[in-house]
Coordinates of C-alpha atoms in Angstrom, one line a residue:
Chain A
M1 CA -36.5 -5.3 -14.4
I2 CA -34.9 -5.5 -11.0
V3 CA -36.7 -8.2 -9.1
R4 CA -36.9 -8.7 -5.4
Q5 CA -34.2 -11.2 -4.3
D6 CA -34.2 -13.5 -1.4
G7 CA -31.5 -11.5 0.1
L8 CA -28.1 -11.7 1.6
A9 CA -27.4 -11.5 5.3
L10 CA -24.0 -10.6 6.7
G11 CA -22.4 -11.5 10.0
L12 CA -19.5 -9.8 11.7
A13 CA -17.8 -11.8 14.4
G14 CA -15.1 -10.5 16.8
I15 CA -13.8 -7.7 14.6
F16 CA -10.7 -5.9 15.9
H17 CA -8.8 -3.5 13.8
R18 CA -5.8 -1.1 14.3
F19 CA -4.5 1.6 12.1
S20 CA -0.8 2.2 12.8
G21 CA -1.1 1.0 16.3
L22 CA -4.3 2.9 17.1
L23 CA -7.2 0.6 18.0
V24 CA -10.1 1.6 15.7
L25 CA -12.6 -1.2 16.1
D26 CA -12.8 -3.0 19.4
G27 CA -14.7 -6.3 19.1
I28 CA -17.6 -5.8 16.8
D29 CA -20.2 -8.5 16.6
L30 CA -23.1 -7.7 14.4
I31 CA -25.8 -9.2 12.1
I32 CA -26.9 -7.4 9.0
P33 CA -30.3 -8.9 8.3
A34 CA -31.2 -9.7 4.7
G35 CA -33.3 -7.2 2.7
E36 CA -33.1 -4.6 5.4
V37 CA -31.5 -1.2 5.7
T38 CA -28.8 -1.2 8.4
V39 CA -27.4 2.2 9.4
L40 CA -24.0 2.4 11.0
L41 CA -24.1 5.6 13.0
G42 CA -21.3 7.2 15.0
P43 CA -19.2 10.3 15.6
S44 CA -16.4 11.2 13.2
G45 CA -13.4 8.9 13.5
C46 CA -15.3 6.1 15.2
G47 CA -14.3 3.6 12.5
K48 CA -17.6 3.2 10.8
S49 CA -16.1 3.6 7.3
T50 CA -13.4 1.1 8.3
L51 CA -16.2 -1.3 9.3
L52 CA -17.9 -0.9 6.0
G53 CA -14.6 -1.5 4.2
I54 CA -14.2 -4.7 6.2
L55 CA -17.8 -5.8 5.4
G56 CA -17.1 -5.4 1.7
G57 CA -13.7 -7.1 1.7
L58 CA -11.8 -4.0 0.9
I59 CA -10.0 -3.9 4.3
A60 CA -8.7 -7.1 6.0
P61 CA -9.4 -6.9 9.7
N62 CA -6.6 -7.7 12.2
H63 CA -9.0 -10.1 14.0
G64 CA -12.4 -11.6 13.3
E65 CA -14.2 -12.4 10.2
V66 CA -17.2 -11.5 8.0
R67 CA -19.5 -14.2 6.7
M68 CA -22.4 -13.9 4.3
S69 CA -25.3 -16.2 3.9
G70 CA -28.4 -16.4 1.8
A71 CA -29.2 -16.5 -1.9
V72 CA -27.7 -14.2 -4.5
G73 CA -29.8 -13.4 -7.6
R74 CA -28.8 -15.3 -10.7
D75 CA -28.0 -12.0 -12.6
C76 CA -26.0 -10.6 -9.7
L77 CA -22.5 -9.7 -10.9
N78 CA -21.1 -8.3 -7.7
P79 CA -22.9 -9.3 -4.5
L80 CA -21.3 -6.7 -2.2
T81 CA -21.3 -3.4 -4.0
Y82 CA -20.1 0.0 -2.9
V83 CA -21.4 3.5 -3.3
F84 CA -18.6 6.0 -2.5
Q85 CA -18.8 9.3 -0.7
D86 CA -16.6 11.0 -3.3
F87 CA -18.6 9.3 -6.2
S88 CA -15.4 7.8 -7.6
L89 CA -16.4 8.4 -11.2
L90 CA -13.9 8.1 -14.0
P91 CA -13.6 11.7 -15.4
W92 CA -12.6 10.4 -18.9
R93 CA -15.8 8.3 -19.3
S94 CA -19.3 9.5 -20.0
V95 CA -22.1 8.8 -17.6
A96 CA -23.0 5.7 -19.6
G97 CA -19.4 4.7 -19.9
N98 CA -19.0 4.9 -16.1
V99 CA -21.9 2.7 -15.6
G100 CA -20.9 0.3 -18.4
L101 CA -17.4 0.0 -16.9
V102 CA -18.6 -2.5 -14.2
L103 CA -20.3 -4.7 -16.8
E104 CA -17.6 -4.9 -19.4
D105 CA -15.6 -7.7 -17.8
H106 CA -18.7 -10.0 -17.6
P107 CA -19.8 -12.3 -20.4
M108 CA -22.7 -10.5 -21.9
T109 CA -23.4 -9.1 -25.4
R110 CA -22.9 -5.5 -26.1
A111 CA -26.7 -5.1 -26.6
A112 CA -27.4 -6.7 -23.2
R113 CA -24.9 -4.4 -21.6
N114 CA -26.4 -1.4 -23.2
D115 CA -29.9 -2.4 -22.2
R116 CA -28.8 -2.8 -18.6
V117 CA -27.0 0.6 -18.6
A118 CA -30.1 2.2 -20.1
E119 CA -32.3 0.6 -17.6
V120 CA -30.4 1.8 -14.5
L121 CA -29.9 5.3 -16.0
A122 CA -33.7 5.5 -16.4
L123 CA -34.2 4.2 -12.9
T124 CA -32.0 7.0 -11.5
G125 CA -33.3 9.7 -13.8
L126 CA -30.1 10.0 -15.9
S127 CA -31.3 8.9 -19.3
E128 CA -30.8 12.2 -20.9
F129 CA -27.4 12.6 -19.4
A130 CA -26.0 9.3 -20.8
A131 CA -23.4 11.1 -23.0
A132 CA -22.4 13.8 -20.5
W133 CA -19.0 14.0 -18.8
P134 CA -19.0 13.7 -15.0
R135 CA -17.5 17.3 -14.8
Q136 CA -20.6 18.6 -16.4
L137 CA -22.9 17.2 -13.7
S138 CA -23.8 18.6 -10.2
G139 CA -22.8 16.7 -7.1
G140 CA -26.3 15.2 -6.8
M141 CA -26.3 14.0 -10.4
R142 CA -22.8 12.5 -10.0
Q143 CA -23.9 10.5 -7.0
R144 CA -26.9 9.3 -9.1
V145 CA -24.3 7.9 -11.5
G146 CA -22.6 6.3 -8.5
I147 CA -25.9 4.7 -7.5
A148 CA -26.8 3.7 -11.1
R149 CA -23.4 2.0 -11.5
A150 CA -23.9 0.1 -8.2
L151 CA -27.4 -1.0 -9.4
A152 CA -26.1 -2.1 -12.8
V153 CA -24.4 -5.2 -11.2
R154 CA -27.6 -6.2 -9.5
P155 CA -26.1 -6.2 -6.0
A156 CA -27.3 -8.5 -3.3
C157 CA -26.0 -6.0 -0.7
L158 CA -25.3 -2.3 -1.2
L159 CA -22.6 -0.7 1.0
L160 CA -22.9 3.1 1.1
D161 CA -20.3 5.3 2.7
E162 CA -21.9 8.6 3.6
P163 CA -23.1 8.8 0.0
F164 CA -25.0 12.1 0.3
S165 CA -22.7 13.9 2.7
A166 CA -21.0 16.0 0.0
L167 CA -24.4 17.3 -1.2
D168 CA -26.5 20.3 -0.1
A169 CA -29.4 19.6 2.2
Q170 CA -32.2 19.9 -0.3
T171 CA -30.5 17.6 -2.9
R172 CA -29.8 15.2 -0.1
D173 CA -33.4 15.0 1.0
L174 CA -34.6 14.5 -2.6
L175 CA -32.0 11.8 -3.3
L176 CA -32.8 10.0 0.0
E177 CA -36.4 9.8 -1.0
E178 CA -35.6 8.4 -4.5
F179 CA -33.0 6.1 -3.1
S180 CA -35.3 4.6 -0.4
E181 CA -37.8 3.8 -3.2
I182 CA -35.2 2.1 -5.4
I183 CA -33.7 -0.1 -2.7
T184 CA -37.1 -1.1 -1.3
R185 CA -38.3 -2.1 -4.8
A186 CA -35.1 -4.1 -5.3
G187 CA -35.2 -5.6 -1.9
T188 CA -31.4 -5.2 -1.6
T189 CA -29.7 -5.6 1.8
T190 CA -28.3 -2.2 2.5
V191 CA -25.6 -1.0 4.9
Y192 CA -25.5 2.8 5.1
V193 CA -22.8 4.7 7.0
T194 CA -23.6 8.1 8.2
H195 CA -23.0 10.6 11.1
N196 CA -26.3 12.3 10.3
L197 CA -29.0 11.4 12.7
S198 CA -32.0 12.5 10.6
E199 CA -30.6 10.4 7.6
A200 CA -30.2 7.5 10.0
V201 CA -33.8 7.5 11.2
R202 CA -35.1 8.3 7.7
L203 CA -33.5 5.2 6.2
G204 CA -32.6 2.8 8.9
Q205 CA -34.6 -0.3 9.9
Q206 CA -31.7 -1.3 12.1
I207 CA -29.6 1.6 13.5
V208 CA -26.3 0.5 14.9
V209 CA -24.9 3.2 17.1
L210 CA -21.1 3.0 17.5
S211 CA -19.1 4.6 20.3
R212 CA -16.2 7.0 19.5
R213 CA -12.8 5.5 18.9
P214 CA -12.2 2.7 19.5
G215 CA -15.5 1.8 17.9
R216 CA -17.8 -0.5 19.8
V217 CA -21.5 -1.2 19.3
R218 CA -23.2 0.9 21.9
E219 CA -26.8 0.2 21.1
I220 CA -29.0 -1.0 18.3
F221 CA -32.3 0.7 17.6
R222 CA -35.0 -0.7 15.4
I223 CA -37.6 1.1 13.4
D224 CA -39.7 -1.6 11.9
R225 CA -42.0 0.3 9.5
P226 CA -41.1 0.5 5.8
V227 CA -38.5 2.9 4.6
V228 CA -40.7 4.2 1.8
G229 CA -43.2 6.8 3.0
R230 CA -41.1 8.0 6.0
R231 CA -40.9 11.7 6.4
I232 CA -38.2 13.5 8.3
S233 CA -40.9 15.3 10.3
D234 CA -42.6 12.0 11.4
V235 CA -43.1 12.0 15.1
D236 CA -41.8 8.5 15.8
L237 CA -38.6 9.3 13.7
L238 CA -38.1 12.5 15.6
A239 CA -38.5 10.7 18.9
C240 CA -36.0 8.0 17.9
E241 CA -33.6 10.7 16.7
A242 CA -33.9 12.5 20.1
R243 CA -33.1 9.2 21.9
I244 CA -30.1 8.5 19.8
W245 CA -28.9 12.0 20.3
E246 CA -29.1 11.7 24.1
L247 CA -27.0 8.5 23.8
I248 CA -24.3 9.9 21.6
R249 CA -24.0 13.7 22.3
L250 CA -21.2 13.3 24.9
D251 CA -19.3 11.1 22.5
A252 CA -19.9 13.5 19.6
A253 CA -18.6 16.4 21.6
A254 CA -15.6 14.4 22.7
A255 CA -14.9 13.4 19.1
V256 CA -14.9 17.0 18.0
R257 CA -12.3 17.9 20.6
E258 CA -10.3 14.9 19.7
I259 CA -10.1 15.9 16.1
A260 CA -9.3 19.5 17.0
D261 CA -6.4 18.2 19.2
A262 CA -5.0 16.0 16.6
Chain B
M1 CA -23.0 59.8 4.3
P2 CA -21.3 56.5 5.3
D3 CA -18.2 55.6 3.4
R4 CA -18.5 53.5 0.2
V5 CA -17.0 50.0 0.4
A6 CA -14.3 49.9 -2.2
F7 CA -13.9 46.8 -4.4
R8 CA -10.7 44.9 -3.5
G9 CA -11.4 41.3 -4.8
G10 CA -10.9 39.9 -8.2
G11 CA -8.0 37.6 -7.2
F12 CA -5.0 37.2 -9.5
S13 CA -6.1 36.3 -13.0
P14 CA -3.5 37.2 -15.7
A15 CA -5.4 37.2 -19.0
T16 CA -4.1 35.4 -22.1
K17 CA -3.9 37.7 -25.2
P18 CA -2.5 35.7 -28.2
L19 CA -2.3 38.8 -30.4
A20 CA -0.1 40.6 -27.8
G21 CA 2.3 37.7 -27.9
I22 CA 2.6 37.8 -31.7
A23 CA 2.9 41.6 -31.7
T24 CA 5.8 41.4 -29.2
L25 CA 7.7 38.9 -31.4
V26 CA 7.0 41.1 -34.5
L27 CA 8.1 44.2 -32.6
C28 CA 11.4 42.5 -31.5
V29 CA 12.2 41.4 -35.1
A30 CA 11.4 44.9 -36.4
L31 CA 13.6 46.6 -33.8
W32 CA 16.4 44.1 -34.7
Q33 CA 16.0 44.8 -38.4
A34 CA 15.9 48.6 -37.8
A35 CA 19.1 48.4 -35.7
S36 CA 20.8 46.4 -38.5
W37 CA 19.7 49.0 -41.1
A38 CA 20.9 51.8 -38.9
G39 CA 24.3 50.1 -38.8
W40 CA 24.3 49.5 -35.0
L41 CA 24.6 45.7 -35.4
P42 CA 27.6 44.6 -37.5
K43 CA 26.8 41.6 -39.8
L44 CA 29.3 39.3 -38.1
F45 CA 28.1 40.3 -34.6
L46 CA 24.4 39.6 -35.3
P47 CA 23.1 39.2 -38.9
A48 CA 19.9 41.0 -39.7
P49 CA 16.6 39.1 -39.9
D50 CA 16.3 39.7 -43.7
A51 CA 19.8 38.2 -44.2
I52 CA 18.7 35.1 -42.1
A53 CA 15.5 34.9 -44.2
I54 CA 17.5 35.0 -47.4
A55 CA 19.9 32.4 -46.1
L56 CA 17.0 30.2 -45.3
F57 CA 15.4 30.7 -48.6
R58 CA 18.6 29.8 -50.4
L59 CA 19.1 26.7 -48.3
A60 CA 15.5 25.6 -49.0
R61 CA 15.8 26.2 -52.8
S62 CA 19.1 24.4 -53.1
G63 CA 17.6 21.4 -51.3
E64 CA 20.4 21.5 -48.7
L65 CA 17.9 22.4 -45.9
W66 CA 15.7 19.3 -46.6
L67 CA 18.7 17.0 -46.6
H68 CA 19.8 18.2 -43.2
L69 CA 16.2 18.4 -41.9
G70 CA 15.4 14.9 -43.1
A71 CA 18.5 13.4 -41.4
S72 CA 17.7 15.2 -38.2
L73 CA 14.0 14.3 -38.2
S74 CA 14.6 10.6 -38.7
R75 CA 17.2 10.6 -35.9
L76 CA 14.7 12.5 -33.7
A77 CA 11.8 10.1 -34.5
V78 CA 13.8 6.9 -34.0
G79 CA 15.7 8.1 -30.9
W80 CA 12.7 9.7 -29.2
S81 CA 10.5 6.7 -29.9
L82 CA 13.0 4.2 -28.6
G83 CA 13.6 6.2 -25.5
T84 CA 9.9 6.8 -25.0
V85 CA 8.8 3.2 -25.5
A86 CA 11.5 1.8 -23.2
G87 CA 10.9 4.6 -20.6
L88 CA 7.1 4.0 -20.6
A89 CA 7.6 0.3 -20.1
L90 CA 10.0 0.7 -17.2
G91 CA 8.0 3.7 -15.7
L92 CA 4.8 1.6 -15.8
A93 CA 6.6 -1.4 -14.2
V94 CA 8.0 0.9 -11.5
G95 CA 4.5 2.4 -10.9
L96 CA 2.7 -1.0 -10.9
F97 CA 5.0 -3.7 -9.5
S98 CA 6.8 -3.8 -6.2
I99 CA 9.5 -6.0 -7.7
A100 CA 10.4 -3.3 -10.2
R101 CA 9.9 -0.3 -7.9
S102 CA 13.0 0.0 -5.8
P103 CA 15.5 -1.5 -8.2
G104 CA 14.2 0.5 -11.1
M105 CA 14.2 3.8 -9.2
A106 CA 17.7 3.2 -7.8
V107 CA 19.1 2.7 -11.3
V108 CA 17.3 5.6 -12.7
S109 CA 18.2 7.9 -9.9
A110 CA 21.9 7.0 -10.2
L111 CA 22.0 7.4 -14.0
F112 CA 19.6 10.2 -14.7
P113 CA 21.9 13.1 -13.6
I114 CA 24.7 12.0 -15.9
P115 CA 25.0 14.5 -18.8
K116 CA 24.3 12.3 -21.8
I117 CA 26.7 14.4 -23.9
A118 CA 29.5 13.2 -21.7
L119 CA 28.7 9.6 -22.8
V120 CA 28.9 10.3 -26.5
P121 CA 32.5 9.2 -26.8
L122 CA 31.6 5.9 -25.1
F123 CA 28.5 5.5 -27.4
I124 CA 30.8 6.0 -30.4
I125 CA 33.0 3.2 -29.2
W126 CA 29.9 1.0 -28.5
F127 CA 27.7 1.8 -31.5
G128 CA 30.2 3.3 -34.0
I129 CA 30.5 6.8 -35.4
G130 CA 27.4 6.4 -37.6
E131 CA 23.7 6.6 -36.7
G132 CA 23.9 4.2 -33.7
S133 CA 25.7 6.5 -31.3
K134 CA 23.5 9.5 -32.2
I135 CA 20.3 7.6 -31.7
A136 CA 21.6 6.1 -28.5
T137 CA 22.4 9.6 -27.1
L138 CA 18.9 10.7 -27.9
A139 CA 17.2 7.6 -26.7
L140 CA 19.0 7.6 -23.4
G141 CA 18.4 11.3 -22.8
V142 CA 14.7 10.7 -23.3
F143 CA 14.5 7.4 -21.4
F144 CA 15.2 8.6 -17.9
P145 CA 12.9 11.5 -17.7
T146 CA 10.2 9.3 -19.2
V147 CA 10.6 6.6 -16.6
I148 CA 10.5 9.2 -13.7
N149 CA 7.5 11.0 -15.2
T150 CA 5.5 7.8 -16.0
A151 CA 6.1 6.3 -12.6
G152 CA 4.9 9.6 -11.0
A153 CA 1.9 9.7 -13.3
V154 CA 0.9 6.2 -12.3
D155 CA 1.4 7.0 -8.6
N156 CA -0.8 10.1 -8.9
V157 CA -3.8 8.2 -10.3
P158 CA -6.4 8.7 -7.5
R159 CA -6.2 5.6 -5.3
G160 CA -10.0 5.9 -4.7
L161 CA -10.7 5.1 -8.4
I162 CA -8.5 2.0 -8.2
R163 CA -10.3 0.9 -5.0
M164 CA -13.6 1.5 -6.8
G165 CA -12.5 -0.9 -9.6
Q166 CA -11.4 -3.5 -7.0
S167 CA -14.8 -3.1 -5.2
F168 CA -16.6 -4.0 -8.4
G169 CA -14.3 -7.0 -8.9
L170 CA -12.6 -5.7 -12.1
P171 CA -9.7 -7.9 -13.1
W172 CA -6.2 -6.5 -12.6
I173 CA -5.6 -6.0 -16.3
S174 CA -8.9 -4.0 -16.7
I175 CA -8.0 -1.8 -13.7
V176 CA -4.7 -1.0 -15.4
R177 CA -6.1 -0.5 -18.9
K178 CA -9.3 1.4 -18.0
I179 CA -8.3 3.2 -14.8
V180 CA -4.6 3.5 -14.4
L181 CA -3.5 4.2 -17.9
P182 CA -6.2 6.8 -18.8
G183 CA -5.6 8.4 -15.4
A184 CA -1.9 8.7 -16.0
L185 CA -2.2 9.9 -19.6
P186 CA -2.4 13.7 -19.0
A187 CA 0.9 13.6 -17.1
I188 CA 2.5 11.3 -19.6
L189 CA 1.5 13.6 -22.5
S190 CA 2.9 16.7 -20.7
G191 CA 6.1 14.7 -20.1
F192 CA 6.3 14.3 -23.9
R193 CA 6.6 18.1 -24.2
I194 CA 9.7 18.0 -22.0
T195 CA 11.3 14.9 -23.5
S196 CA 10.8 16.2 -27.1
S197 CA 12.7 19.4 -26.2
I198 CA 15.4 17.3 -24.5
A199 CA 15.6 15.2 -27.7
I200 CA 16.1 18.3 -29.9
I201 CA 18.8 19.7 -27.6
L202 CA 20.6 16.3 -27.6
L203 CA 20.1 15.9 -31.4
V204 CA 22.1 19.0 -32.1
A205 CA 24.8 18.0 -29.6
A206 CA 25.1 14.5 -31.1
E207 CA 25.2 15.8 -34.6
M208 CA 28.1 18.1 -33.7
I209 CA 30.2 15.0 -33.4
G210 CA 30.9 13.1 -36.6
A211 CA 27.8 13.8 -38.6
E212 CA 27.8 14.9 -42.3
R213 CA 24.1 15.7 -42.4
G214 CA 21.7 17.1 -39.9
I215 CA 20.8 20.6 -38.6
G216 CA 23.3 20.2 -35.8
A217 CA 26.2 19.4 -38.2
F218 CA 25.1 22.3 -40.5
V219 CA 25.0 24.8 -37.6
L220 CA 28.5 23.5 -36.4
S221 CA 30.1 23.9 -39.9
A222 CA 28.5 27.4 -40.4
G223 CA 29.8 28.4 -37.0
N224 CA 33.3 27.1 -37.8
L225 CA 33.3 29.3 -40.9
Y226 CA 31.8 32.3 -39.0
D227 CA 29.0 32.2 -41.6
T228 CA 26.6 33.7 -39.1
D229 CA 23.7 34.0 -41.6
N230 CA 23.6 30.3 -42.1
L231 CA 24.3 29.6 -38.4
L232 CA 21.2 31.6 -37.4
A233 CA 19.2 30.1 -40.2
G234 CA 19.9 26.7 -38.7
I235 CA 18.9 27.9 -35.3
V236 CA 15.6 29.3 -36.7
V237 CA 14.9 25.9 -38.1
L238 CA 15.5 24.3 -34.7
S239 CA 13.2 26.7 -33.1
A240 CA 10.5 26.0 -35.7
L241 CA 11.0 22.3 -35.1
G242 CA 10.4 22.7 -31.4
L243 CA 7.3 24.7 -32.1
C244 CA 6.0 22.1 -34.5
V245 CA 6.5 19.3 -32.1
A246 CA 4.8 21.3 -29.3
W247 CA 1.9 21.9 -31.6
I248 CA 1.6 18.2 -32.5
I249 CA 1.6 17.3 -28.9
G250 CA -1.0 19.9 -28.2
R251 CA -3.3 18.4 -30.9
I252 CA -2.8 14.9 -29.5
E253 CA -3.7 16.2 -26.0
R254 CA -6.8 17.9 -27.3
A255 CA -7.9 14.7 -29.1
L256 CA -7.2 12.3 -26.3
L257 CA -8.1 14.5 -23.3
A258 CA -11.4 16.0 -24.5
W259 CA -13.0 15.0 -21.2
R260 CA -11.0 17.7 -19.3

């Protein structure tokens, strides 16, 4: 069973980053609290995916550093674990093979590995698709595999880069619901990048609103009630969504024009 | 009554009809045969299909065909394998290591365009008139396209998959073995189709210089004697050889790339 862990907190200090001379992140200081869902929200091109890459050690920032503190579960194999927008599944491996991939280089018996794969497949509703090829699955099912793969390493912190943005609205709502239950049960620290406001308020306990490029922290909203049980139509969530929209609409409009110009 | 909207979609979708392909070949041979019977094609100009078939049958029965085919096949196997193994090794190195990339590609780009046939005299000096020079011609002809194709195949493995492997802390060797190599395999296998054809072309050319046995030598000697029946019988064997190799590669692709 996946057990609640003490949790991992992350701290970003003085992060500056440029891409080919263009300033993308302009002095980000941020705490990601342990065991909570932090949403990084901002218009297209604001550097939120870059920030997630820096958090996970996949991008080296030009300035500043990321620190992590707190306990990591004993069976955690990869403390900072990604879920990718494009699923990043190996098309030549079955569903079970894709999940098993991330366990194969760790010292565990084949039986233990198979057990763990079976467990996360059951958790994500994929048990009967274990032998299927990724190409046989719908987008929603593929991202379930992405989530199952991430859970298989018992992450202390999940880093999700617009994981449901390639899916249709209904699939997205269903997966959001399942996903919020899974992470709440596991108590995993979660950082969720999105540009979708209703996703942000549906999942976020801390919602970090970034400005358009160069990305700065504009404001941090908090929604302290548990993630499980939230409905998109809840009044407090809608109110929060409206406040965030007021804050970012000019930025969002400007970002649209910026991309069109480029 | 309003006008009916006419269908204008459907895209471009040429259909595959295997029977039509076979029927076309059969028709061509039948026309050829008919023209020979009618006396429009003199024997020396272009022998009739039945004459070629009889020549092939005689060659097979006398055992001469198998001697030539055996010599050619062993050269093909050794030369192609050597060129492929070396080409895969350098191609992977160019695709994976910065230290190999620029030097490797510079050498390959400089040497690839050289017609390998032009080097045969040099190979004869270096490796002797025997098997060595023939195998070297084949191996070198296969080596360069394999390097270029393999390096390109590695480059085309989606970077996102490699980043995924890194994000899960997979060791370098696992990323290469479980992500890069399987990802590059389809392009590497389709490269085999090209290099095997190159090998057959070079095989015949190399056998035309100082070989007693081999389909190439046989075709050359039949040509020198204007024995066009046997000349075309040899060419039919080469064509069949090409088809067999393509079929084998097709089977390998189906077995290894079932996930597609």
